[in-house]
XYZ file of C-alpha atoms in Angstrom:
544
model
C 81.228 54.155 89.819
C 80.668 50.911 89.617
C 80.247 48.953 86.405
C 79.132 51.871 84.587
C 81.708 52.948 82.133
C 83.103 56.220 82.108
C 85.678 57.444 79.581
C 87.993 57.176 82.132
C 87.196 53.363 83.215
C 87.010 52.750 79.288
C 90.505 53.736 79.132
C 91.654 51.819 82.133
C 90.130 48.693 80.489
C 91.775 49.037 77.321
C 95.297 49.982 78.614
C 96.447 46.250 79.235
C 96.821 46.577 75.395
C 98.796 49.699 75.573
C 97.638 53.996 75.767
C 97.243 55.928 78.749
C 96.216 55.682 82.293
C 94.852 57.841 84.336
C 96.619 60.733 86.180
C 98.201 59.533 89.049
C 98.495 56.225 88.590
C 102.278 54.691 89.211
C 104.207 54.228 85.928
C 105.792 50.833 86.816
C 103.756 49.658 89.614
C 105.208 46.636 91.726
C 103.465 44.174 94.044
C 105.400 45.511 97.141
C 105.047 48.748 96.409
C 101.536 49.608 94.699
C 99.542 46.511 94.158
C 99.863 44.998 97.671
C 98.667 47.932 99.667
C 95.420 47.929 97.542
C 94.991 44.311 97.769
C 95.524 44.284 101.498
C 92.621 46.703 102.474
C 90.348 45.557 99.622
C 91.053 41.707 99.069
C 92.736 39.487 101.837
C 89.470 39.171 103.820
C 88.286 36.723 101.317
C 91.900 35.718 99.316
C 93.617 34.382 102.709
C 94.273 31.104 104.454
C 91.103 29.217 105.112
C 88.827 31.872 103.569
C 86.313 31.691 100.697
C 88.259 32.769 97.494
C 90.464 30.058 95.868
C 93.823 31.655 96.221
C 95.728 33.277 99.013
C 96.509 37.357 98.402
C 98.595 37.716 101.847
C 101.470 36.553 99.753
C 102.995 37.477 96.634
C 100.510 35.168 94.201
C 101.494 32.468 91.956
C 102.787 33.396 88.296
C 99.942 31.271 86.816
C 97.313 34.148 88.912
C 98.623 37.272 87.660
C 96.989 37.962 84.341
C 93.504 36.448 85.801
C 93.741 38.784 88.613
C 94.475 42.034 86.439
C 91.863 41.003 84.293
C 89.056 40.825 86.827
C 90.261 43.373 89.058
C 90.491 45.853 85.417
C 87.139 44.513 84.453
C 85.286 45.129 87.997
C 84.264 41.860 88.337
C 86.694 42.251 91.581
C 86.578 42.941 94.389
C 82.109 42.578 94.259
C 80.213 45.181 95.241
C 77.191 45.611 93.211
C 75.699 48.747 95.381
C 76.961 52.079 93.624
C 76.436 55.080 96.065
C 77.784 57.702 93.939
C 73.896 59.297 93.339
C 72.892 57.382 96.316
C 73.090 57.047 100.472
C 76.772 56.456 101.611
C 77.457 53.097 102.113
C 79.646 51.854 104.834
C 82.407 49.607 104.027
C 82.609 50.423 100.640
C 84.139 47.502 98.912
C 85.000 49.174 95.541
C 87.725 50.661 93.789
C 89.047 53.808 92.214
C 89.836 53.939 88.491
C 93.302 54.694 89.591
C 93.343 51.756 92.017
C 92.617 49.216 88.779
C 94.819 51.436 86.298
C 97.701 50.034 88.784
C 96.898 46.835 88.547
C 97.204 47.568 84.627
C 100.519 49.255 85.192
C 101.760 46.015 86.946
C 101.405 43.874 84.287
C 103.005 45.992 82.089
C 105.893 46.021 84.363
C 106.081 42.295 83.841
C 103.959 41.666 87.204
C 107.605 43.036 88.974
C 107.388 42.057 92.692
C 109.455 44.902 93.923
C 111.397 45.629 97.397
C 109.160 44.234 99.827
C 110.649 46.891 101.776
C 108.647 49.512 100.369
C 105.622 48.235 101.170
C 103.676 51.016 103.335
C 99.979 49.873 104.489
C 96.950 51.853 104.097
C 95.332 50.441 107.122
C 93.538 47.764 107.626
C 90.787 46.532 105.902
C 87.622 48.053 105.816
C 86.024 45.022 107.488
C 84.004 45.311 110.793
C 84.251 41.915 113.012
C 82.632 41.643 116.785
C 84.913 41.764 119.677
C 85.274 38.203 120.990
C 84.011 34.781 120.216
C 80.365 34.240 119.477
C 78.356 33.464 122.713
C 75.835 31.347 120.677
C 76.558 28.833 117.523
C 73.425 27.194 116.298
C 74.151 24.223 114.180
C 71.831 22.256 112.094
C 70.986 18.386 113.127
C 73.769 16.687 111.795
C 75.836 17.816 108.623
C 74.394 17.474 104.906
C 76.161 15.939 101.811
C 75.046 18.014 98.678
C 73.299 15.919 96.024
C 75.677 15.385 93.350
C 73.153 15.283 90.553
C 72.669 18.995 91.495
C 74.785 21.368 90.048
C 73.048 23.674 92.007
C 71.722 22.309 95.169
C 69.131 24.783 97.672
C 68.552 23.575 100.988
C 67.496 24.673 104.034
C 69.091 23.685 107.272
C 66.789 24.305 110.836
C 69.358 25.559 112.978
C 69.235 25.013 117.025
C 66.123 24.262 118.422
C 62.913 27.259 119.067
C 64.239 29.972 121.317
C 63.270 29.494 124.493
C 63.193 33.230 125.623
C 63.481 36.379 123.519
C 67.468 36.401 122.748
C 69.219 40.132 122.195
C 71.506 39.719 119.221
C 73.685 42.817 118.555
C 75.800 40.785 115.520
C 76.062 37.415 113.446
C 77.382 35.892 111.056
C 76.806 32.708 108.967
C 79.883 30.705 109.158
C 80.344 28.253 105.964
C 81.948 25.078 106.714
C 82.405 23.538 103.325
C 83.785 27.078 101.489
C 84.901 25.192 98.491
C 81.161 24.479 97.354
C 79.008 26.705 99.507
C 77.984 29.117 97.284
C 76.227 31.355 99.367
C 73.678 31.005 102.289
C 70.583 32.896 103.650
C 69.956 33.073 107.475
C 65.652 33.525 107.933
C 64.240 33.719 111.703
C 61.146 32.190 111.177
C 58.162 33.327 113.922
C 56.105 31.063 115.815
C 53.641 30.686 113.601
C 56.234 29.121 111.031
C 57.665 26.537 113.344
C 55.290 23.636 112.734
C 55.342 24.167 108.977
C 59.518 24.017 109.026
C 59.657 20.725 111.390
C 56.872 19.568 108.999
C 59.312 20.456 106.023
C 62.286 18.423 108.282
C 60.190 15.311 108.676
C 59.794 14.597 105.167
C 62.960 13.080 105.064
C 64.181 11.575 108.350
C 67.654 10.612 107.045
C 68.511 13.867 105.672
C 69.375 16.601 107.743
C 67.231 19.460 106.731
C 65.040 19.694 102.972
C 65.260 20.987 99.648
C 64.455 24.681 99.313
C 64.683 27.853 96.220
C 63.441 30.476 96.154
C 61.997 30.452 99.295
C 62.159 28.370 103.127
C 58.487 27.402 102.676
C 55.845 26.962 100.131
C 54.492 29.805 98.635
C 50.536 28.958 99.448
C 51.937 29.154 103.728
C 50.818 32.554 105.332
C 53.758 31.292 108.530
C 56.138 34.457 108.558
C 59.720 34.782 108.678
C 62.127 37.353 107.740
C 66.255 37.332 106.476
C 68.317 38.100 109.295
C 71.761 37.454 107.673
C 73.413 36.365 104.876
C 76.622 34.449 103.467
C 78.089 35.797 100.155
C 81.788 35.741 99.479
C 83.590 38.694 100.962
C 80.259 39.301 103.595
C 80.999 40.816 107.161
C 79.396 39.564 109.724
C 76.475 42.187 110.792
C 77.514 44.057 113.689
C 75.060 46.545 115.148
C 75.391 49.579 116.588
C 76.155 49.107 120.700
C 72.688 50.922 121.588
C 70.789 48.326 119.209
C 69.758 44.355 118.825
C 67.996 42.108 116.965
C 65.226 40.574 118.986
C 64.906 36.838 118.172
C 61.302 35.833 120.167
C 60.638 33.034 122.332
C 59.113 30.151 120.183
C 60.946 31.272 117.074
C 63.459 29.775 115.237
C 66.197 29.955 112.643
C 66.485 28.265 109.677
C 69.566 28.988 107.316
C 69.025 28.564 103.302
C 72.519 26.658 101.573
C 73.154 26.969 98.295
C 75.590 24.518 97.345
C 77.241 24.507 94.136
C 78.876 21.059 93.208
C 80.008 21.595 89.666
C 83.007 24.003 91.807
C 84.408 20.635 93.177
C 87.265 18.570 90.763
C 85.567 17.017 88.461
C 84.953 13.318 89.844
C 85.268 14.408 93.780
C 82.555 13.588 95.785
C 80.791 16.609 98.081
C 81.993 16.402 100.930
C 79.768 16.714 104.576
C 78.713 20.211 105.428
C 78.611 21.601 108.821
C 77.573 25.362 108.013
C 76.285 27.317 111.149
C 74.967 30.589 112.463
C 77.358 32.478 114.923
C 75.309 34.677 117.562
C 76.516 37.677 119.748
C 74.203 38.214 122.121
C 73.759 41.168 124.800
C 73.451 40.380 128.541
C 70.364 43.355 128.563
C 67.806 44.769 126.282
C 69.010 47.422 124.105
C 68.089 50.527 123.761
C 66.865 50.468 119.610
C 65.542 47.151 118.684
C 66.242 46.475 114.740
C 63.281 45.444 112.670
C 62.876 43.913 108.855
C 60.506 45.513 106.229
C 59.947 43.732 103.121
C 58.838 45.834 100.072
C 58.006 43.495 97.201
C 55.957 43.512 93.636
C 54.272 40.202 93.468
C 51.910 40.740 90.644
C 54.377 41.183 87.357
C 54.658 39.423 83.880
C 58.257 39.301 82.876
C 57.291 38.172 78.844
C 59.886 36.184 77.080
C 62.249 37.846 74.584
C 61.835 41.380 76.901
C 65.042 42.800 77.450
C 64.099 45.573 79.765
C 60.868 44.784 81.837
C 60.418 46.419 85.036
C 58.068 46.429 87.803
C 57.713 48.351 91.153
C 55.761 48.685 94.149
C 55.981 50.669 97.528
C 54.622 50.549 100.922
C 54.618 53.185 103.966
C 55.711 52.856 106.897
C 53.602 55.258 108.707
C 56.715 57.040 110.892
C 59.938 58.245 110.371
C 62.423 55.650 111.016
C 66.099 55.243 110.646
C 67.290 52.807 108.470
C 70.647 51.035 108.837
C 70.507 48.614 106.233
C 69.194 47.444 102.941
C 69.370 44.417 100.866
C 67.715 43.791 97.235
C 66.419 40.230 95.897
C 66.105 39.137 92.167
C 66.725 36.049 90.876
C 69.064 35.212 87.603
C 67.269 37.397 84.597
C 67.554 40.617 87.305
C 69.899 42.915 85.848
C 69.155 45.734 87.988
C 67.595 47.232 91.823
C 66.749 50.220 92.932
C 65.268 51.509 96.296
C 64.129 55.100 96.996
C 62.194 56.885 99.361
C 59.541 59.485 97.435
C 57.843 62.406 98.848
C 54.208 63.095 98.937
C 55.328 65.781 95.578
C 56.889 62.626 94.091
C 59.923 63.494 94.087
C 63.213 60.914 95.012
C 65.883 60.068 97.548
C 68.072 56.984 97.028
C 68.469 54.721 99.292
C 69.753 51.939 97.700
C 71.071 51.654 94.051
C 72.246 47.946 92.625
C 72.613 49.061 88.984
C 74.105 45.801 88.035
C 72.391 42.928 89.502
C 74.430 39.791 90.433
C 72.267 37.031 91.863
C 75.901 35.445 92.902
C 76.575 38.875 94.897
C 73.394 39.386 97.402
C 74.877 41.606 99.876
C 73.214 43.449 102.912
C 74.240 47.426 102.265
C 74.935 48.730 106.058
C 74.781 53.057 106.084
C 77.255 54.280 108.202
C 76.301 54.481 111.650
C 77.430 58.236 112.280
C 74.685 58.470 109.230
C 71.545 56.007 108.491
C 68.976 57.215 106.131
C 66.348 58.794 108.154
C 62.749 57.830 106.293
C 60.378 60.511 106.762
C 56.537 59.782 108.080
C 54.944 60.676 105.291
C 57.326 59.266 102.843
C 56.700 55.732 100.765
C 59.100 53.428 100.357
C 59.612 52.107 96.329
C 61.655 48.957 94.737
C 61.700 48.975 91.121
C 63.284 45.832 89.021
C 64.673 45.212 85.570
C 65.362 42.208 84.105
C 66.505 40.843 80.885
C 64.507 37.952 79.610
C 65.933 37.807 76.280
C 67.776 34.260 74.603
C 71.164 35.605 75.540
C 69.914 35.936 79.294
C 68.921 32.888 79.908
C 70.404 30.353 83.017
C 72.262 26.939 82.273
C 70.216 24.099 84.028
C 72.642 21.142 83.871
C 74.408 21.992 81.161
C 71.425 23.274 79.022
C 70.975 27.029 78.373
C 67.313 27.239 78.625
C 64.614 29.436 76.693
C 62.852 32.416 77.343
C 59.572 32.248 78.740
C 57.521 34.298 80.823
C 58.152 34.577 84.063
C 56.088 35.815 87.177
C 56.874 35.668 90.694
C 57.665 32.438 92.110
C 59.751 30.383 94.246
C 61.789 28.578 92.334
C 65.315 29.778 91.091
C 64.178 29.968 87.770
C 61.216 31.810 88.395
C 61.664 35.807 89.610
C 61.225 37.612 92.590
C 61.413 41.456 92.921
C 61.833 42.217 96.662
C 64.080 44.544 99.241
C 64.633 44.532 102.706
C 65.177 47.704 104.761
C 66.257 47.240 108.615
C 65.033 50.191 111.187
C 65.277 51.010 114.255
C 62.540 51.496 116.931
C 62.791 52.630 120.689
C 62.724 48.864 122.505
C 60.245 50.603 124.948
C 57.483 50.639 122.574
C 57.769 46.327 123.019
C 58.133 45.784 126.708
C 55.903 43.721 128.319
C 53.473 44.820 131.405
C 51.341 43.757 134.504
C 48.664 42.370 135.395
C 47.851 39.928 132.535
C 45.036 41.115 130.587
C 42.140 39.187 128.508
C 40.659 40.247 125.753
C 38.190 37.569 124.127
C 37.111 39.377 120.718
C 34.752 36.552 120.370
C 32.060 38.701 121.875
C 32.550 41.199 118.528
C 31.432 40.586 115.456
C 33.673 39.712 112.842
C 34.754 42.945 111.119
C 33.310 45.273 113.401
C 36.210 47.430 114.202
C 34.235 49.950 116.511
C 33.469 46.784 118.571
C 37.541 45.598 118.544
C 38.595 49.250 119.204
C 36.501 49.149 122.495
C 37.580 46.033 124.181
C 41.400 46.342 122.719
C 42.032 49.954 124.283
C 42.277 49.019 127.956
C 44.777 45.764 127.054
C 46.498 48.691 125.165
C 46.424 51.096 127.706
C 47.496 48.486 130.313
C 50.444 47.083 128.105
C 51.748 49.831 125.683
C 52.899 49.188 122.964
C 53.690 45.357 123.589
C 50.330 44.182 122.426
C 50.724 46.092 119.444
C 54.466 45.114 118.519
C 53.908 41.545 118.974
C 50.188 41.449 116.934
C 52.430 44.019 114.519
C 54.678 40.693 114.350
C 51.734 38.205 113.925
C 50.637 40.413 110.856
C 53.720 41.261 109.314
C 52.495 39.344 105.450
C 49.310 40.221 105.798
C 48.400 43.075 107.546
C 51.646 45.403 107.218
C 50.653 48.561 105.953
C 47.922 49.075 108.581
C 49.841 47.624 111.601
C 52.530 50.382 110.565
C 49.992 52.973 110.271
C 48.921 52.382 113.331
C 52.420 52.045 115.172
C 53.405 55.411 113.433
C 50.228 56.771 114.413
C 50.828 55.772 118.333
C 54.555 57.111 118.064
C 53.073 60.600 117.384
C 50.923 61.074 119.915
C 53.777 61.698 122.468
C 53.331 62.177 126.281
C 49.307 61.780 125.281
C 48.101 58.820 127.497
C 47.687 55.615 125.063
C 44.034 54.900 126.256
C 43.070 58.745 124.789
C 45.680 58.505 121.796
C 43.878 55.680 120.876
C 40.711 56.847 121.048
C 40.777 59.888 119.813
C 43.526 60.664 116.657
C 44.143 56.890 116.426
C 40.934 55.528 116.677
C 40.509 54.980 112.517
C 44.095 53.318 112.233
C 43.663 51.032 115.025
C 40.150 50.077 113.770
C 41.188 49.802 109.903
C 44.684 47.565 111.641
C 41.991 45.092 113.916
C 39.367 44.451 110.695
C 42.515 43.351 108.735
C 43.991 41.089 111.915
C 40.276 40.004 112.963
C 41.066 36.692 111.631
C 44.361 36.109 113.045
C 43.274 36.860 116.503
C 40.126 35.285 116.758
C 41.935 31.877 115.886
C 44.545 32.461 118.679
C 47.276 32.661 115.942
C 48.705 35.504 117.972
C 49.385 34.549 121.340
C 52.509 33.189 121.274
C 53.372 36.290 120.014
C 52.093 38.186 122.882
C 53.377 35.856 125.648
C 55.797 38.296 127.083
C 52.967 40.977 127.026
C 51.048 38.259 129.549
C 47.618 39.132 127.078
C 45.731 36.460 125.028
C 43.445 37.001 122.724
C 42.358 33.755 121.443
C 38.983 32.052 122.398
């Protein structure tokens, strides 16, 4: 279990000063023979030529390593994993280790960190590390490379990668690809929808010389209703996100992707200047449409007081998705007083299920939790979906800001770094057919309703609904996605139950209040024509 101390892990970390380890762990344990099959399945995809950690594990490590390497492996700091599944949904790729696993490492340095017969080395297999087949078929790269601002010790920028799609792109995996691993902390890859474009190249222009703009907590200001949505991430030790062969991400025409850096100078020698980054977003992209498109639900508590000198606030909120979905993967996101995330899916009695557990937070460890494919949670219809946070605002807690440990104050949500967020991601899957486009092109000018009246919207959107399926309502679903969620979901859950029931009649009849409570909430959005571009590949506008 990870980071939470057990009698048995509270022995483990106390045997480097002598007393017992746990049954079954090797009494003299060697590199060759006991420490280097653990480290080859669990470590060398980060400790190895070229990679992100600062020493190479596919060799017997330098003398000067060995007690650092016990040490962090005994304490858990190593190898990161956060996520503990042990009361919670299997997670695939399981990066952490058994207490017997560290007790060896223990047992090697009291054998005098022995190296052993490298001919007794037997492998485990290979590490638990899933990589596409192939090279990428599309690298987006930012507009020229970016030197980190040395005055930073911590520098957040965001990088516009590749120009605005020019058709909807099928991505079945990625991968952000560091350049500069020796300062590259970690990195965030956001598609950002068509309605976000402007306000990114905006962002871009403020500084014509500088590849890119300075960013925290978020890409864009927090007053900008523009939508976007992480679709990747770059954390030491990260796989690339490969999808299941029967599902893609769908990256719309007129979108684009912009990648967050967060560089962190103070990890360079001390006088060395930072050198030019050329980070970039690897793309594998199918040849067809897949069968399961994989979406992005955010479930966040914006309204929360975190007071200064608290060390256990918490706050929650929960949304509903409005069908049962399958959910492949989850991701939490606090910022440095977060101490700990949890995600759950609760029944209409109120009770639980776990679906994601982060027990102890590391805001230098944001990884995306894939389920197993064989096994993804499956999220009920009439289940909610719940993140709760903790954080630790007390003196002790507090971040350094150039050298300065700062004081507690309260905190509510915000951008910035040193602000807080409380958010999770969960990725589904949906049937692609509910999004396909259709023929003829039809017009639906809800100028001639008044604003609000639903029974008015419901009447003139049913035939563009009936003519196009679902498209209409996946792409305004996607216009909405901040501000009219819950609804849109309702209503796309509400759709997806009505079965071989012709859409026009569905809609009329056991869908009618959905689809009239979604179009009050989206009135605004479509009367302005904010929409369209999502619709183009529906051939339907709605704007005046």
């Amino acid at each position: 279990m990870r980071r939470i101390w057990t009698l048995t892990a509270i022995a483990t970390a106390c045997a480097t000063g002598g007393g017992p380890l746990p049954a079954g762990t090797p009494e003299a344990a060697t590199w060759h023979n006991d420490v280097r099959p653990i480290v080859e399945t669990a470590c060398v995809d980060c400790h190895r030529p070229g990679g992100p950690a600062p020493f190479d594990l596919t060799q017997p490590p330098p003398a000067a390593w060995h007690a650092a390497i016990v040490d962090a492996v005994v304490d858990q700091r190593m190898p990161p994993f956060p996520a503990d599944a042990t009361d919670c949904h299997p997670i695939a790729h399981d990066g952490d280790l058994t207490d017997v696993d560290r007790a060896t490492f223990t047992s090697w340095s009291r054998n005098g960190y022995a190296l052993g017969d490298p001919a007794s080395f037997v492998a485990r297999g290979a590490p638990d590390v899933v990589r596409p087949d192939g090279p990428a078929t599309l690298t987006l790269t930012a507009a020229a490379p970016y030197i980190a601002d040395p005055a930073l010790p911590d520098d957040y920028h965001c990088l516009p990668m590749g120009p605005a799609f020019s058709a909807d792109t099928f991505v079945g995996a990625l991968e952000v690809v560091p350049d500069q691993r020796a300062y590259v902390h970690h990195a965030i890859a956001y598609l950002v929808h068509a309605d976000g474009v402007a306000a990114v190249e905006a962002e871009d222009a403020k500084s014509p010389d500088v590849a890119g703009y300075t960013c925290f907590g978020g890409i864009l200001s927090s007053g900008t209703t523009a939508t976007y949505e992480q679709i990747g991430a770059h954390v030491p030790g990260a796989a690339p996100e490969v999808l299941p062969a029967t599902s893609a991400r769908l990256l719309p025409a007129g979108s684009r992707v912009v990648v967050q850096m967060h560089y962190n100078t103070t990890s360079l020698p001390a006088g060395e200047r930072a050198p030019a980054d050329a980070s970039s977003l690897a793309l594998w992209t199918r040849d067809a449409p897949p069968r399961d498109l994989v979406l992005t639900a955010g479930i966040g508590a914006y309204d929360f007081v975190v007071r200064a000198g608290d060390r256990k606030a918490t706050a929650s909120a929960e949304i509903a998705f409005g069908a049962a979905v399958d959910v492949i993967s989850a991701v939490g996101h606090m910022h440095t007083r977060g101490t700990a995330l949890r995600l759950q899916a609760v029944r209409p009695d109120g009770s639980e299920r776990c679906l994601l557990d982060i027990p102890a937070w590391d805001f230098d460890w944001q990884m995306t939790y894939a389920f197993p494919e064989s096994n993804p949670f499956r999220l009920e219809a009439d289940e909610t979906t719940r993140v709760t946070c903790t954080w630790d605002n007390s003196a002790g807690n507090q971040p350094t800001v150039n050298g300065v440990q700062q004081e507690p104050r309260d905190l509510r949500f915000g951008e910035g770094t040193n602000d807080e967020m409380c958010l999770a991601f969960a990725s589904y899957t949906l049937p692609y057919a509910l999004f396909q486009g259709c023929e003829p092109m039809v017009a639906c000018h809800t100028s001639a309703c008044p604003p609000g009246d639903g029974d008015c919207l419901v009447a003139c959107w049913e035939g563009a609904l009936s003519a196009c399926g679902l498209c209409v309502a996946g792409g305004i679903l996607g216009c909405g996605e901040t501000t009219c969620q819950l609804p849109g979901l309702a209503l796309l859950g509400c759709t997806s139950d009505c079965g071989d029931q012709p859409l026009a009649s569905c809609l009329a009849g056991p869908c009618r209040t959905p689809l009239a409570r979604y179009l009050d909430c989206q009135d605004a959005n479509v009367r302005s024509g904010a929409c369209d571009p999502y619709l183009a590949s529906c051939d339907v506008a709605f704007g005046p």
